[in-house]
XYZ file of C-alpha atoms in Angstrom:
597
model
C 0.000 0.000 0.000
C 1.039 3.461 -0.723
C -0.194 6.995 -1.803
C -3.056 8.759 -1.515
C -5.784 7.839 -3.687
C -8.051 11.140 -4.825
C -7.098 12.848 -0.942
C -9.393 10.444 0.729
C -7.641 10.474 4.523
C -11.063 9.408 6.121
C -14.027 8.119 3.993
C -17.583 7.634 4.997
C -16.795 4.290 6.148
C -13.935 6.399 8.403
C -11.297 4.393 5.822
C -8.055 5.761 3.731
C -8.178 5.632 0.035
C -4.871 4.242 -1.140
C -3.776 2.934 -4.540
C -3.409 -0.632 -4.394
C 0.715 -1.661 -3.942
C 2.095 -5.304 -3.203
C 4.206 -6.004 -0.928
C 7.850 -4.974 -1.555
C 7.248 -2.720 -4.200
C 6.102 1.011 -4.495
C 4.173 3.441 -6.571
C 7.177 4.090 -8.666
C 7.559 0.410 -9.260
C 4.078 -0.103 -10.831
C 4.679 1.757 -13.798
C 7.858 -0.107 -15.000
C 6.512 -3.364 -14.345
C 3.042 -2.977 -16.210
C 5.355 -2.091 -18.977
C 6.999 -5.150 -18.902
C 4.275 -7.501 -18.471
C 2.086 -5.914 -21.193
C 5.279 -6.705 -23.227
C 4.413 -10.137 -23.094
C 1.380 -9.341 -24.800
C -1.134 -8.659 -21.848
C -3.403 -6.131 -22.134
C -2.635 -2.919 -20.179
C -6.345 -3.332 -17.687
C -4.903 -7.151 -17.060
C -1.239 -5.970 -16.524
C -2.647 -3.196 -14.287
C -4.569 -5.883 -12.047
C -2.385 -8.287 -12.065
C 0.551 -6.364 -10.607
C -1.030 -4.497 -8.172
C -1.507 -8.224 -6.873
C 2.257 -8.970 -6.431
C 2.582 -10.629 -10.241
C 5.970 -9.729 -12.436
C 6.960 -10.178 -16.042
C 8.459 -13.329 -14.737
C 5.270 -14.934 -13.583
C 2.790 -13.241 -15.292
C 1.735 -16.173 -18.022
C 1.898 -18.687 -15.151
C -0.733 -16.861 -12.946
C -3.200 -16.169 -15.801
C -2.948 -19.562 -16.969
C -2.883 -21.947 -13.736
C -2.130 -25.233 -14.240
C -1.962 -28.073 -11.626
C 0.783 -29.648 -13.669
C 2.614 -26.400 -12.524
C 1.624 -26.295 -9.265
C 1.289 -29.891 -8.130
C 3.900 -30.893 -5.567
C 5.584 -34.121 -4.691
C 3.367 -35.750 -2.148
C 5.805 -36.969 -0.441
C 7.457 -33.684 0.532
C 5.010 -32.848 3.002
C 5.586 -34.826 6.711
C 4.469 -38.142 6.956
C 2.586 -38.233 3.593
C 4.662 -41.374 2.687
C 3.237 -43.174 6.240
C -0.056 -41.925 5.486
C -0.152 -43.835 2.489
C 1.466 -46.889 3.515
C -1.332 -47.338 6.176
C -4.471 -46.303 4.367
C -3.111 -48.805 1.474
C -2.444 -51.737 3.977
C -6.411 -50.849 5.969
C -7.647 -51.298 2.167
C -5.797 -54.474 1.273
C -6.721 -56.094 4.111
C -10.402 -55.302 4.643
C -10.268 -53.349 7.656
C -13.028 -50.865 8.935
C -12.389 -47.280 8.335
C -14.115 -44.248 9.418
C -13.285 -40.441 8.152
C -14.109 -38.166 11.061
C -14.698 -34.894 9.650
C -15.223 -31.537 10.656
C -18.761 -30.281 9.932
C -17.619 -27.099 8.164
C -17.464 -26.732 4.107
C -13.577 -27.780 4.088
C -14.677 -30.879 6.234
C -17.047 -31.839 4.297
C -15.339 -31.436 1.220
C -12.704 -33.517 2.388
C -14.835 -36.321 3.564
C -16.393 -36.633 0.379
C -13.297 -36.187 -1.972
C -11.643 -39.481 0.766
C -14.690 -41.707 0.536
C -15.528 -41.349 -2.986
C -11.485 -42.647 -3.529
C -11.894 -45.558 -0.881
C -15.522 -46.365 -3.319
C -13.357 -46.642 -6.007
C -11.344 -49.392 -4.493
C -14.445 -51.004 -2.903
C -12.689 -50.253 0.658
C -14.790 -50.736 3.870
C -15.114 -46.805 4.952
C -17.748 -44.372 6.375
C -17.816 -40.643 7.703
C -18.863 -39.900 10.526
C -19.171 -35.697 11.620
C -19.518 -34.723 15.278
C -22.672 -32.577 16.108
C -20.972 -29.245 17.118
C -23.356 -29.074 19.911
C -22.958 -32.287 21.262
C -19.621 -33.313 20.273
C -17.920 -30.185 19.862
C -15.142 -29.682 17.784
C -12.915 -32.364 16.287
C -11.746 -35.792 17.952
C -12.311 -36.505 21.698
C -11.836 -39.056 24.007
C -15.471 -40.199 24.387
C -15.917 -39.625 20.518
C -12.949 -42.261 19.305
C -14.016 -44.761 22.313
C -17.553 -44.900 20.098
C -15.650 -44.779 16.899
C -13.669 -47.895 18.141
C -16.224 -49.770 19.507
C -18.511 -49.301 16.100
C -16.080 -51.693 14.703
C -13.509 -49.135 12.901
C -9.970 -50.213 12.679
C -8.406 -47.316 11.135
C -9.914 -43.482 12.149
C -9.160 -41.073 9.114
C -9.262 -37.181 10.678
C -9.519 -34.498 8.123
C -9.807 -30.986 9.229
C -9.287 -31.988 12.400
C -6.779 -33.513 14.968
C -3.962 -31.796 14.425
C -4.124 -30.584 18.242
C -6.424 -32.909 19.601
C -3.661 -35.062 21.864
C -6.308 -36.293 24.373
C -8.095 -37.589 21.535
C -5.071 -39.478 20.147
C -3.698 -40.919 23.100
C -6.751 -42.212 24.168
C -6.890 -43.934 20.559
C -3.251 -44.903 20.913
C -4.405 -46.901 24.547
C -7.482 -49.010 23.028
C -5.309 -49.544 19.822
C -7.160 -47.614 17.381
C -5.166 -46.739 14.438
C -5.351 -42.927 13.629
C -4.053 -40.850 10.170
C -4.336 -36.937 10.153
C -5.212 -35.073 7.660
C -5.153 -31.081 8.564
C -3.938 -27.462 8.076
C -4.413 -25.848 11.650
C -1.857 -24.411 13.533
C 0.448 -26.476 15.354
C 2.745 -26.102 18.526
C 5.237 -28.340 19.486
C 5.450 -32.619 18.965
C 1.997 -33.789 16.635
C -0.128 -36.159 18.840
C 0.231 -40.307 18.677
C -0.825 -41.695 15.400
C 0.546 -43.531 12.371
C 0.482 -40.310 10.325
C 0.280 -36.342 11.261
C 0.134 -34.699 7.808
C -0.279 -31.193 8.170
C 2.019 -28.203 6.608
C 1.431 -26.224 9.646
C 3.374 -28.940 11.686
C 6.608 -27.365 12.783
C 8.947 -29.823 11.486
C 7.557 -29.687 7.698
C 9.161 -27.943 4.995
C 6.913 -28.570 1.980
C 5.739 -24.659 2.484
C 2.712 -25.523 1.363
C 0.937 -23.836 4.608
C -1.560 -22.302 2.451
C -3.479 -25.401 1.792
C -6.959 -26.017 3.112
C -7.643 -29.629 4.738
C -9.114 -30.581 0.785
C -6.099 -29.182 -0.365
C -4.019 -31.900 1.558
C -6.216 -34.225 1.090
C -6.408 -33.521 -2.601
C -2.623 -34.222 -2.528
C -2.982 -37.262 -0.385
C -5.299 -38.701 -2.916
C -2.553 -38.247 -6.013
C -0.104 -40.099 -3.875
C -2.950 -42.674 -2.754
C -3.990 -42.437 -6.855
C -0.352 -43.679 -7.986
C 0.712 -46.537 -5.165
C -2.876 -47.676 -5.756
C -2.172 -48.093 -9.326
C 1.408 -49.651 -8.743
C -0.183 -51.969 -6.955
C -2.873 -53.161 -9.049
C -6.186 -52.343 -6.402
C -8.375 -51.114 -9.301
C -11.125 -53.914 -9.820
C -12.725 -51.359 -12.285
C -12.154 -48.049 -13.852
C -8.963 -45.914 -11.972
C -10.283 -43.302 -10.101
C -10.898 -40.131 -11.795
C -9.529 -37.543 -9.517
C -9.690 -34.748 -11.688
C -12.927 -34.852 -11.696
C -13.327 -34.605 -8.230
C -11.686 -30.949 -8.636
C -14.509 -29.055 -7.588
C -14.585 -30.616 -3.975
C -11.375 -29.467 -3.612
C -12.252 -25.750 -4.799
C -15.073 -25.406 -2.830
C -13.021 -26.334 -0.071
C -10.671 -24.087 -0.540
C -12.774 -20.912 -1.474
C -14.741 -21.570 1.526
C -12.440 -21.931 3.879
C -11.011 -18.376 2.796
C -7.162 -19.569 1.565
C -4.989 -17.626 -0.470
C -5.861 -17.871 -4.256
C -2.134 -18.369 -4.796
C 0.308 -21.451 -5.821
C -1.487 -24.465 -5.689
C -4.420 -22.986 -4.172
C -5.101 -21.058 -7.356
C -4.600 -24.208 -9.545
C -7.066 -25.836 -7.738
C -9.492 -23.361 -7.826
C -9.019 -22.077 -11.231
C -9.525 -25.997 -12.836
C -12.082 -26.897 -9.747
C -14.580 -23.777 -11.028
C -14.686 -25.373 -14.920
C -15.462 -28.936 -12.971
C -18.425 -27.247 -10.533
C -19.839 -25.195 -13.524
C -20.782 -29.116 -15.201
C -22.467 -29.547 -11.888
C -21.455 -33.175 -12.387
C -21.712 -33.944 -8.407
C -24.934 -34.479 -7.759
C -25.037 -32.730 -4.558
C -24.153 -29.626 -6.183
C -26.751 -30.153 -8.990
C -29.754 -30.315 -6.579
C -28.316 -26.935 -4.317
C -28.396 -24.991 -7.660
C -31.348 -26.293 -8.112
C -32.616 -25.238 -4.820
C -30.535 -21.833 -4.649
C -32.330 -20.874 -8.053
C -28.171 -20.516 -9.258
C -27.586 -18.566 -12.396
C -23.595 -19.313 -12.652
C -22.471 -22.475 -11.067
C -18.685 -22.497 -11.894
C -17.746 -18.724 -9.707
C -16.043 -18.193 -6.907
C -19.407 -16.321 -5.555
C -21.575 -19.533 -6.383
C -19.030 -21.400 -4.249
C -18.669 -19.045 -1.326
C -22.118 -17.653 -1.341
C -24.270 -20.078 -2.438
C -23.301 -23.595 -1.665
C -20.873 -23.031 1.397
C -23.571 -21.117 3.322
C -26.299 -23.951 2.635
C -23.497 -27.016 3.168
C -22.456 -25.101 5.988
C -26.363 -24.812 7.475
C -26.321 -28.092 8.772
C -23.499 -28.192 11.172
C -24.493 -24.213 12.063
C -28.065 -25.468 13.384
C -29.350 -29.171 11.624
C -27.730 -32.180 11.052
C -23.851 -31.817 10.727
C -23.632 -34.771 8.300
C -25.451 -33.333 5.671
C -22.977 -31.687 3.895
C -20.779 -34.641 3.310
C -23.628 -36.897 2.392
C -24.944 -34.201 0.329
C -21.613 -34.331 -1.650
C -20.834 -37.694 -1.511
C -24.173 -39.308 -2.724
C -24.451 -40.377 -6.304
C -28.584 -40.495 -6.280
C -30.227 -37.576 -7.690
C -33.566 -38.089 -5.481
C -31.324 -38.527 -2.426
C -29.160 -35.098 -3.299
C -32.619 -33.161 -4.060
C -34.106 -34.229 -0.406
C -30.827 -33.415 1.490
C -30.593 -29.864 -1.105
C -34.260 -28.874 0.352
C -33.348 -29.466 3.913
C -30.137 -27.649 3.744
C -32.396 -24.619 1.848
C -34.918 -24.602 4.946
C -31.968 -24.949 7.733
C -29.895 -21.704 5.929
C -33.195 -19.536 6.071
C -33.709 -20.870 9.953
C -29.850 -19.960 9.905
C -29.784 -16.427 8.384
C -32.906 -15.626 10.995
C -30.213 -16.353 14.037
C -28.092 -14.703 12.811
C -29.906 -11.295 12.069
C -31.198 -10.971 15.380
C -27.513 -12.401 17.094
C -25.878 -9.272 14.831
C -28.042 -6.189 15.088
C -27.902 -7.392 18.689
C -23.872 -7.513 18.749
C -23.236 -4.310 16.732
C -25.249 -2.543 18.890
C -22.406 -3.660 22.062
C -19.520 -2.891 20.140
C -20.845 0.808 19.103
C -21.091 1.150 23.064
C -17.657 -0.157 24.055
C -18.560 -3.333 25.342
C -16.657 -5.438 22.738
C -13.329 -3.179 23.712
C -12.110 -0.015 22.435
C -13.085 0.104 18.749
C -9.388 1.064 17.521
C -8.546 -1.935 19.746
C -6.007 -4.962 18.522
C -9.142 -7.225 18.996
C -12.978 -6.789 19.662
C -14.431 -9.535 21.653
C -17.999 -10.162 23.078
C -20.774 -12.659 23.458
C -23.563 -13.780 25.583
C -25.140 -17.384 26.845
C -27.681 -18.707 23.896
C -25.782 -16.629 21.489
C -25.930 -19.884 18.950
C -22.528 -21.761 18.749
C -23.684 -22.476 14.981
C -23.617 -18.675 13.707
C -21.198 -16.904 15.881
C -18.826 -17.248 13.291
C -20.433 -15.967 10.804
C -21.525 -12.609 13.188
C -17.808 -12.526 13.644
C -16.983 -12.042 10.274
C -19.736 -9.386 9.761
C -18.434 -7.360 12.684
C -14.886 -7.745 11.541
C -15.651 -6.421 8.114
C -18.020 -3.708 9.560
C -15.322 -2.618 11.956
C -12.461 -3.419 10.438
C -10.617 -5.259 13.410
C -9.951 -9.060 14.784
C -13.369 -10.133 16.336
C -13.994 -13.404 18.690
C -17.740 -14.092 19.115
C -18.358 -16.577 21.665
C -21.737 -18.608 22.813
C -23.963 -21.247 24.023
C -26.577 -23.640 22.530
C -27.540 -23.496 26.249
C -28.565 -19.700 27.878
C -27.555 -21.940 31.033
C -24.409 -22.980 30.423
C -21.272 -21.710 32.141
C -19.057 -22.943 29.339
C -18.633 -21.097 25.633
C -18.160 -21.897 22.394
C -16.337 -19.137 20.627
C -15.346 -18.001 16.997
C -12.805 -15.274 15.446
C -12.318 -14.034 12.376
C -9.142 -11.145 11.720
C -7.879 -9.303 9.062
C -4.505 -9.244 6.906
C -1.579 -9.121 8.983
C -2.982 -10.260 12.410
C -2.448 -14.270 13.077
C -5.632 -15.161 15.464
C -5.192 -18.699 15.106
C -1.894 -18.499 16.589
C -2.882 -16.016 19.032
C -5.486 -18.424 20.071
C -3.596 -21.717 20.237
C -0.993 -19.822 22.065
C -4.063 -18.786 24.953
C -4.677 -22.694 24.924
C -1.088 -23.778 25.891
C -0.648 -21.459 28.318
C -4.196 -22.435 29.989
C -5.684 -19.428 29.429
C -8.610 -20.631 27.642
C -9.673 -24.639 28.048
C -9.123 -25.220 24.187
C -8.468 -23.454 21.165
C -6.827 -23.134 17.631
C -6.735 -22.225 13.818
C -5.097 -20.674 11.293
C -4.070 -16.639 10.504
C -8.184 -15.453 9.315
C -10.107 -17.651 11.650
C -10.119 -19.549 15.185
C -12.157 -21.327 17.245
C -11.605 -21.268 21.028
C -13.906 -23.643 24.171
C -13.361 -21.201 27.286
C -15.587 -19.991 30.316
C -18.275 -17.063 29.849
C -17.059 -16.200 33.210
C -13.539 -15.380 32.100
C -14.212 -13.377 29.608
C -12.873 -9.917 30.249
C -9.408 -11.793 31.452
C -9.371 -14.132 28.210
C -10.204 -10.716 25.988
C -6.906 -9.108 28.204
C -4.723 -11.800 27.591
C -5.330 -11.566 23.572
C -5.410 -7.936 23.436
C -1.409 -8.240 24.834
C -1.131 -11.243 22.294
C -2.037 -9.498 19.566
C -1.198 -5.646 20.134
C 2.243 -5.791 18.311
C 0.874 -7.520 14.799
C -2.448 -5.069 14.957
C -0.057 -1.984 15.708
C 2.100 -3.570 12.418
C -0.792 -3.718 10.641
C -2.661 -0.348 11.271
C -3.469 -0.045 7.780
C -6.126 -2.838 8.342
C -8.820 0.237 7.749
C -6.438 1.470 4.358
C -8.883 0.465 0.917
C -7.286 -0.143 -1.769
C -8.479 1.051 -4.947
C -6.731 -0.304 -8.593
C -7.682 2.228 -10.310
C -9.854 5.677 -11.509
C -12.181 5.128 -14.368
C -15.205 6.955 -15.874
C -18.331 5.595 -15.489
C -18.055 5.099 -19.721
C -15.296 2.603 -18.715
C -17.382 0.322 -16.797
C -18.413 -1.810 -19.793
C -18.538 -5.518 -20.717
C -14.936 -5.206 -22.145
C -13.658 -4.291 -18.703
C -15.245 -7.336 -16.965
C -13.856 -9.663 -19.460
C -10.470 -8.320 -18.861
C -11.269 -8.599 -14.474
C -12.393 -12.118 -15.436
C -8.970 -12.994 -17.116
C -6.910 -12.319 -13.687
C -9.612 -14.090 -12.107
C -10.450 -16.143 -9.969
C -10.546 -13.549 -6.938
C -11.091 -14.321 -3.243
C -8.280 -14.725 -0.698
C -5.026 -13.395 -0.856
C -6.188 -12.328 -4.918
C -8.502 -9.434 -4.293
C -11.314 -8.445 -6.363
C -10.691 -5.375 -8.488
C -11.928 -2.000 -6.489
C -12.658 0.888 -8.907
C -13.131 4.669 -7.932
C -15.459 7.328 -9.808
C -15.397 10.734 -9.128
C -17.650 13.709 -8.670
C -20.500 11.472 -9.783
C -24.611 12.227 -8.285
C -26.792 9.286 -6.861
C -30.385 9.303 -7.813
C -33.277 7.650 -7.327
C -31.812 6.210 -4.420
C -34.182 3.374 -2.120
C -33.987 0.835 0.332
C -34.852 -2.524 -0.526
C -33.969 -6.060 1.117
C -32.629 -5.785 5.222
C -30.845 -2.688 5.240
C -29.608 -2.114 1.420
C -29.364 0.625 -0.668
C -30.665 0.512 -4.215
C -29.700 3.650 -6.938
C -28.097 4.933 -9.487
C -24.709 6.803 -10.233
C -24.736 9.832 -12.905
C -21.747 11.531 -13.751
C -21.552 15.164 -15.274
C -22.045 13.727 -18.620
C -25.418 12.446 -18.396
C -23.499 9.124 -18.274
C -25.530 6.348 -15.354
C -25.202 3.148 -13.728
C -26.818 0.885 -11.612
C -25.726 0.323 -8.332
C -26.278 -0.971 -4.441
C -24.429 -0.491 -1.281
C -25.322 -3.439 0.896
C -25.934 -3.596 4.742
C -25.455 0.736 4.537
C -29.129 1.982 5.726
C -29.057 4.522 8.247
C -25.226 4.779 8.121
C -23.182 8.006 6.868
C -22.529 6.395 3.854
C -25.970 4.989 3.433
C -27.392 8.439 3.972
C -25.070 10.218 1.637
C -26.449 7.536 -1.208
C -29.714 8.642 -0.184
C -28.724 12.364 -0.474
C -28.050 14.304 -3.825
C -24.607 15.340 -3.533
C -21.402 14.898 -5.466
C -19.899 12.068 -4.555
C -16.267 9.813 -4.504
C -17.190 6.655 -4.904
C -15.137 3.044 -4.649
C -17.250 -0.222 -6.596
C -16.833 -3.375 -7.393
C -18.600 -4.309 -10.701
C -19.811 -6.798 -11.887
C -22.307 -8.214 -14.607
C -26.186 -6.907 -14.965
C -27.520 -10.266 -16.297
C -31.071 -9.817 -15.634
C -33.013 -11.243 -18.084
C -30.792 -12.148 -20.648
C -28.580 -8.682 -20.473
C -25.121 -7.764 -20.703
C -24.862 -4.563 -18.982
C -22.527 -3.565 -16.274
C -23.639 -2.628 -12.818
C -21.607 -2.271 -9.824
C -21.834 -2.635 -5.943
C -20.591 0.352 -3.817
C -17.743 -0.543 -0.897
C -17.472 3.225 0.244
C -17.561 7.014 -0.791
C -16.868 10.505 0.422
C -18.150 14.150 -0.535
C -16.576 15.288 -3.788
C -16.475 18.431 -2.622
């Protein structure tokens, strides 16, 4: 980040407008390096975007064209891959009983689907089973692998889970239950007991792929499982077909917010032109359900299918997801689809009343001070199931870390709680540093989220104790409130040639920002509120020259009643295509603004 972008020092939003810089280069930089990758043949709108996100001339071709062939490691160069392997192969060969425990989020489920369809394939003896985060909590447990082990199982499968759960393991390791990891959480110290821990985030791998999501391991786990299956001879019918099985690891991946870049990107980027088929059943019957337009997006993926997946473990049934994308009858996948529809509308009503409830607190200083490292709050029969969700909404209306924490029970002295943070602020490690210091009873992650077990009664001294965590990374990172913009255009600019040219640096999400345009001195009009707080209107420039737009979640805020004014405006959009009925207009969606005057 650097420079001023159009003088904004405090927006309506109270944000800086900056022009968008990567890391380790400047303003002066940007220049000389669009130069050189529009030598390469790149237009100069998809040179602009694409090094403003960190690309050079060098690497330019290889991020607009990602390949897994590229990307792909060796397996084996993450930790205990190669055991991992060994033992799953040898549970197959000889018959034995395994069960995939699975976390009952979208990267658990994912994961527990793209692992059982492979065991299928070699007509293995293998179920999933997914803890109800109310009565189970999170991940493996003592009581939870005792009734894993006596169900038969020989050989427990974790994925997205048990990374940190050493209770859990040991007791597995004392009634000889066979355990293999499969995770991307934040470790500290020695893994737990088991045959396999394989996790980047261990401390004593160097494959540096820490980026990956739990289906992004397991996606790699299943390549190495793919080829010693195949050296072995264990296909009794067609070889597994893992590329087609892409789009379980993308939605994975998208959902569980990881950095579009490296192999992440790969994955996503070939996943999307799998999901768009809709070949999964599971899928299918959500976009039939959803009423989905464009299957194959990063938005149909984060928006449409990982709330609804998510909706079971948040307040149903937490196996739903995974035997929503694991089933291969349609009737089956349209029955599970409807449920999931009913449970995210049940879902989204929590979760209203939980937020207007929680942004009312932190406007009056009860979540901490609002330029704080970290705002923290909660109350008993806040849900366990949506807290993270209100987390993220507070963190993105705010601006800062945020830990949410609850209780299925108003009774209960114990909470559930969930964080989400912003760039530059670890709270996973924060977190898992809280739990091995006994500060909180149990907690973890990764940098952008964490989940945390702890006691509503210690609240203030468990919100102290991350505040001094976290103060030095959230003073290093004051510029959490900076926007950054890529770029001033008319509105005469914003036309179907310019979203083809976003859609060629695409996909967007994580670590790969969506473009963020500015217009100036432009006039809303005909400004109304529609939906639960929106803002619907138009933009006119001096010219006579309009567009559609909305400002979501803005009523009855500065910026919302600025839209709703008449005055000359600053404005920063994202846009993005105006497909109603057929068309091919361009309409955007406003982030912020600030009197042009």
């Amino acid at each position: 980040m650097a420079g001023s972008f159009l003088g904004i020092e405090s927006s309506l939003t109270g944000r800086r407008w900056l022009q968008r810089v990567p890391d380790g280069q400047s303003e002066a930089t940007l220049g000389v390096l669009e130069e050189g990758v529009r030598r390469l043949g790149i237009g100069a709108m998809q040179a602009k975007l694409l090094v403003a996100r960190g690309a050079v001339p060098d690497t330019a071709h290889r991020i607009l064209s990602p390949k897994l062939k590229n990307e792909l490691p060796e397996p084996f160069t993450l930790q205990d891959m190669e055991r991992a392997v060994v033992a799953i192969l040898a549970a197959v060969q000889a018959q034995r009983a395994i069960t995939i425990l699975a976390d009952y989020d979208v990267d658990g489920g994912t994961s527990g689907a793209l692992l059982l369809s492979w065991f299928k394939s070699v007509g293995a003896r293998a179920n999933v089973f997914v803890p109800d985060r109310i009565l189970d909590g999170y991940g493996p447990s003592p009581k939870i692998v005792n009734k894993i082990k006596d169900s038969g199982t020989d050989l427990l499968i974790t994925v997205d889970c048990g990374a940190a759960a050493y209770a859990a393991l040991e007791e597995a390791a004392r009634i000889g239950l066979d355990v293999v990891v499969f995770d991307h959480h934040l470790m500290h110290g020695a893994p737990p007991p088991a045959l396999a821990v394989v996790n980047p985030n261990r401390q004593d791998d160097v494959s540096g792929l820490g980026n990956l999501t739990a289906a992004g391991v397991v996606f790699v786990a299943l390549v190495a499982l793919n080829r010693a299956a195949r050296q072995q001879g264990l296909w009794t019918g067609p070889e597994y077909d893992l590329l087609s099985r892409l789009d379980l690891a993308a939605l994975g991946t998208i959902c569980d917010v990881a950095p579009l870049t490296g192999l992440n990107r790969a994955l996503v980027a070939q996943g999307l032109k799998v999901q768009e088929k809709l070949a999964n059943p599971g899928l299918a019957a959500l976009a039939v359900t959803s009423k989905l337009k464009d299957p194959g997006s990063v938005y149909a993926s984060g928006w449409v299918f990982g709330p609804r997946l998510n909706a079971g473990g948040r307040v149903g049934d937490s196996s739903l997801a995974v035997r929503l994308l694991s089933t291969e009858d349609a009737s089956e996948a349209t029955q599970i689809a409807e449920e999931l529809e009913v449970l995210n509308a049940e879902r989204r009503a929590i979760e209203a009343n939980v937020l207007e409830e929680a942004i009312a607190r932190v406007e009056r200083g009860e979540a901490g001070p609002l330029d704080g490292p970290l705002l923290m709050l909660g109350a008993p029969g806040w849900h366990p199931g949506i807290i993270g969700i209100v987390a993220g909404r507070l963190k993105d209306r705010f601006h800062r870390p945020v830990i949410v924490i609850g209780s299925a029970d108003p009774e209960d002295p114990q909470a559930k709680g969930s964080g989400r943070s912003v760039p530059g602020v670890n709270l996973g490690a924060a977190v898992s540093g809280a739990a091995s210091d006994g500060v909180i009873l149990a907690g973890g992650g990764h940098a952008m989220a964490a989940g945390l077990t702890m006691n509503f009664s210690e609240l203030k001294s468990v919100h102290h104790d991350l505040t001094h965590r976290l103060r030095s990374e959230s003073d290093a990172a004051g510029n959490s409130r900076d926007l950054a913009i890529d770029a001033l255009v008319g509105l005469g600019a914003a036309t179907p040639e310019l979203l083809d040219a976003m859609t060629e640096v695409g996909p967007y999400g994580a670590g790969w920002p969506d473009p963020v345009f500015a217009f100036a001195d432009v006039r809303p009009y005909a400004a109304a509120p529609v939906g639960t707080g929106h803002v619907r209107l138009m933009l006119e420039d001096q010219s006579g020259q309009r567009i559609k737009a909305i400002s979501f979640r803005s009523l009855n805020t500065p910026l919302g009643d600025a839209l709703m004014g008449r005055r000359p405006l600053h404005v920063v959009v994202r846009l993005k295509k105006d497909d109603w009925r057929g068309g091919n207009a361009v309409d955007c969606e406003i982030i912020d603004a600030s009197p042009a005057s």
